[in-house]
Amino acid sequence: MKRSVPDLMNASEPLVMVTAYDYPGARHAEAAGVDLILVGDSLGNVVLGYDSTAPVTLDDMIHHARAVRRGAPNTFLVVDLPFGTYHTGVTDAMRNAVRVIQQTGADAVKLEGATPEVLDVVGVLARNGIPVMGHVGLMPQTATAQGGLKVQGRDEASARRTLEGALALEAAGAFSVVLEAIPARLARLITERLHVPTIGIGAGVHCRGQVLVYHDLLGLYEGEEKKLAKRYAELGKEAREAIAAYAREVRAREFPTKDQSFVMKDDVLGKLY
Ligand code: KIV
């Protein structure tokens, strides 16, 4: 059964969230029994081939989230508001969040940061019945301003900013907060201070939930493993090997065999000669 916001907020067991971007991925996630699916704007990196999340548009997010909802009708669905869609005032943010909820069937939206402007948006959305997940620590949408895709919260100023940001998001009405790429001990402190669940990625074991990007979890990209992710499969290698085997068999005229071919009666064929 689909989890509700109060149910997620009061969960005593660790929450499991995974990203998905399309129908098959959503089906895998729902069949595996995750608590939440996130259509992350990591879409830009892992699916659309951009080198950052900044080019991802609201239309991109809606297009992919609709497919995810079709694949996972019974899982709590969170959709990222992409860069620029909640930075031009609360009216625009509200309009964009409503589009996401109405056009995708999402249960909540996620946005990054805890600036006064973002906190205003969180407050307006939450008061108008749109559940909001916050996101502090490393924030890919504005990573350039943060000095690149780096661990945050290592020095006192950055740790304090992260802690205060998470507390402010809760006070503004966020029902949960993602903590990305921060020291495990800071994540533990934030988790102890907040009443709403923290969901970690590269934030240690003490968060109340964890999130992984689908492609990282399944090893869809070969190469070095990211520090903040664990690979539970090597599907990228399997995919490459399978396609190479197919290519070999086509070139050797070993595929298709009789098993993949359709028959025709001799007399029908004879009439065509
Ligand atoms: O876009 C994304 O996939 C995310 C997760 C890493 C939390 O924001």
Coordinates of N, CA, C and O in Angstrom, one line a residue, residues 5 90-91 94 97-98 109 111 116-133 168-175:
V5 N 2.1 10.8 3.9 CA 3.1 11.7 4.5 C 3.2 11.4 6.0 O 4.3 11.3 6.5
V90 N 7.5 33.1 -5.3 CA 6.6 32.0 -4.8 C 5.4 31.7 -5.7 O 5.0 30.6 -5.8
T91 N 5.0 32.8 -6.5 CA 3.9 32.5 -7.4 C 4.3 31.5 -8.5 O 3.6 30.6 -8.8
M94 N 4.8 28.1 -7.0 CA 3.5 27.4 -6.7 C 2.9 26.9 -8.1 O 2.5 25.7 -8.1
A97 N 4.9 23.8 -9.2 CA 4.7 22.7 -8.3 C 3.3 22.1 -8.6 O 3.1 20.9 -8.6
V98 N 2.3 23.0 -8.8 CA 0.9 22.5 -9.1 C 1.0 21.7 -10.4 O 0.3 20.7 -10.5
V109 N 6.9 17.3 -3.9 CA 8.0 17.8 -4.7 C 9.3 18.0 -3.8 O 9.1 18.0 -2.6
L111 N 13.0 20.3 -3.4 CA 13.8 21.4 -3.9 C 15.0 21.5 -3.1 O 15.1 21.0 -2.0
P116 N 16.5 32.2 2.4 CA 15.2 32.8 2.8 C 14.2 32.7 1.7 O 13.0 32.4 1.9
E117 N 14.6 32.8 0.4 CA 13.7 32.7 -0.7 C 13.2 31.3 -0.8 O 12.0 31.1 -1.0
V118 N 14.0 30.3 -0.7 CA 13.6 28.9 -0.8 C 12.7 28.6 0.4 O 11.6 27.9 0.2
L119 N 13.0 29.1 1.5 CA 12.2 28.8 2.7 C 10.8 29.4 2.5 O 9.8 28.8 2.9
D120 N 10.7 30.6 1.9 CA 9.4 31.2 1.6 C 8.6 30.2 0.7 O 7.4 30.0 0.9
V121 N 9.2 29.7 -0.3 CA 8.6 28.8 -1.3 C 8.1 27.5 -0.5 O 6.9 27.1 -0.7
V122 N 8.9 27.0 0.3 CA 8.6 25.7 1.1 C 7.3 26.0 1.9 O 6.4 25.2 1.9
G123 N 7.3 27.2 2.6 CA 6.2 27.6 3.4 C 4.9 27.7 2.6 O 3.8 27.1 3.0
V124 N 4.9 28.3 1.5 CA 3.7 28.5 0.6 C 3.2 27.2 0.1 O 2.0 26.9 0.2
L125 N 4.1 26.4 -0.4 CA 3.7 25.1 -0.9 C 3.1 24.2 0.2 O 2.0 23.7 0.0
A126 N 3.8 24.1 1.3 CA 3.3 23.3 2.4 C 1.9 23.8 2.9 O 1.0 23.0 3.1
R127 N 1.8 25.1 3.0 CA 0.5 25.6 3.6 C -0.6 25.4 2.6 O -1.8 25.3 2.9
N128 N -0.3 25.2 1.3 CA -1.3 25.0 0.3 C -1.4 23.5 -0.1 O -2.0 23.1 -1.1
G129 N -0.9 22.6 0.8 CA -1.2 21.2 0.7 C -0.2 20.4 -0.2 O -0.6 19.3 -0.6
I130 N 0.9 21.1 -0.6 CA 1.8 20.3 -1.4 C 3.0 19.9 -0.6 O 3.8 20.7 -0.1
P131 N 3.1 18.6 -0.3 CA 4.2 18.1 0.6 C 5.6 18.4 -0.1 O 5.7 18.2 -1.3
V132 N 6.5 18.9 0.7 CA 7.8 19.3 0.2 C 8.9 18.6 0.9 O 8.9 18.6 2.2
M133 N 9.8 18.0 0.2 CA 11.0 17.4 0.7 C 12.2 18.4 0.5 O 12.3 18.9 -0.6
A168 N 15.7 25.0 9.5 CA 14.8 26.0 8.9 C 13.8 25.4 7.9 O 12.6 25.8 7.8
L169 N 14.3 24.4 7.2 CA 13.3 23.7 6.3 C 12.2 23.0 7.0 O 11.0 23.0 6.6
E170 N 12.6 22.3 8.1 CA 11.5 21.7 9.0 C 10.6 22.8 9.5 O 9.3 22.6 9.4
A171 N 11.1 23.9 10.0 CA 10.2 24.9 10.5 C 9.3 25.5 9.4 O 8.2 25.9 9.7
A172 N 9.8 25.6 8.2 CA 9.0 26.1 7.1 C 7.9 25.2 6.6 O 7.0 25.6 5.9
G173 N 8.1 23.9 7.0 CA 7.0 22.9 6.6 C 7.4 21.7 5.8 O 6.5 21.0 5.4
A174 N 8.7 21.6 5.6 CA 9.2 20.4 4.9 C 8.8 19.1 5.7 O 9.0 19.1 6.9
F175 N 8.4 18.1 5.0 CA 8.1 16.8 5.7 C 9.2 15.9 5.8 O 9.2 14.9 6.5

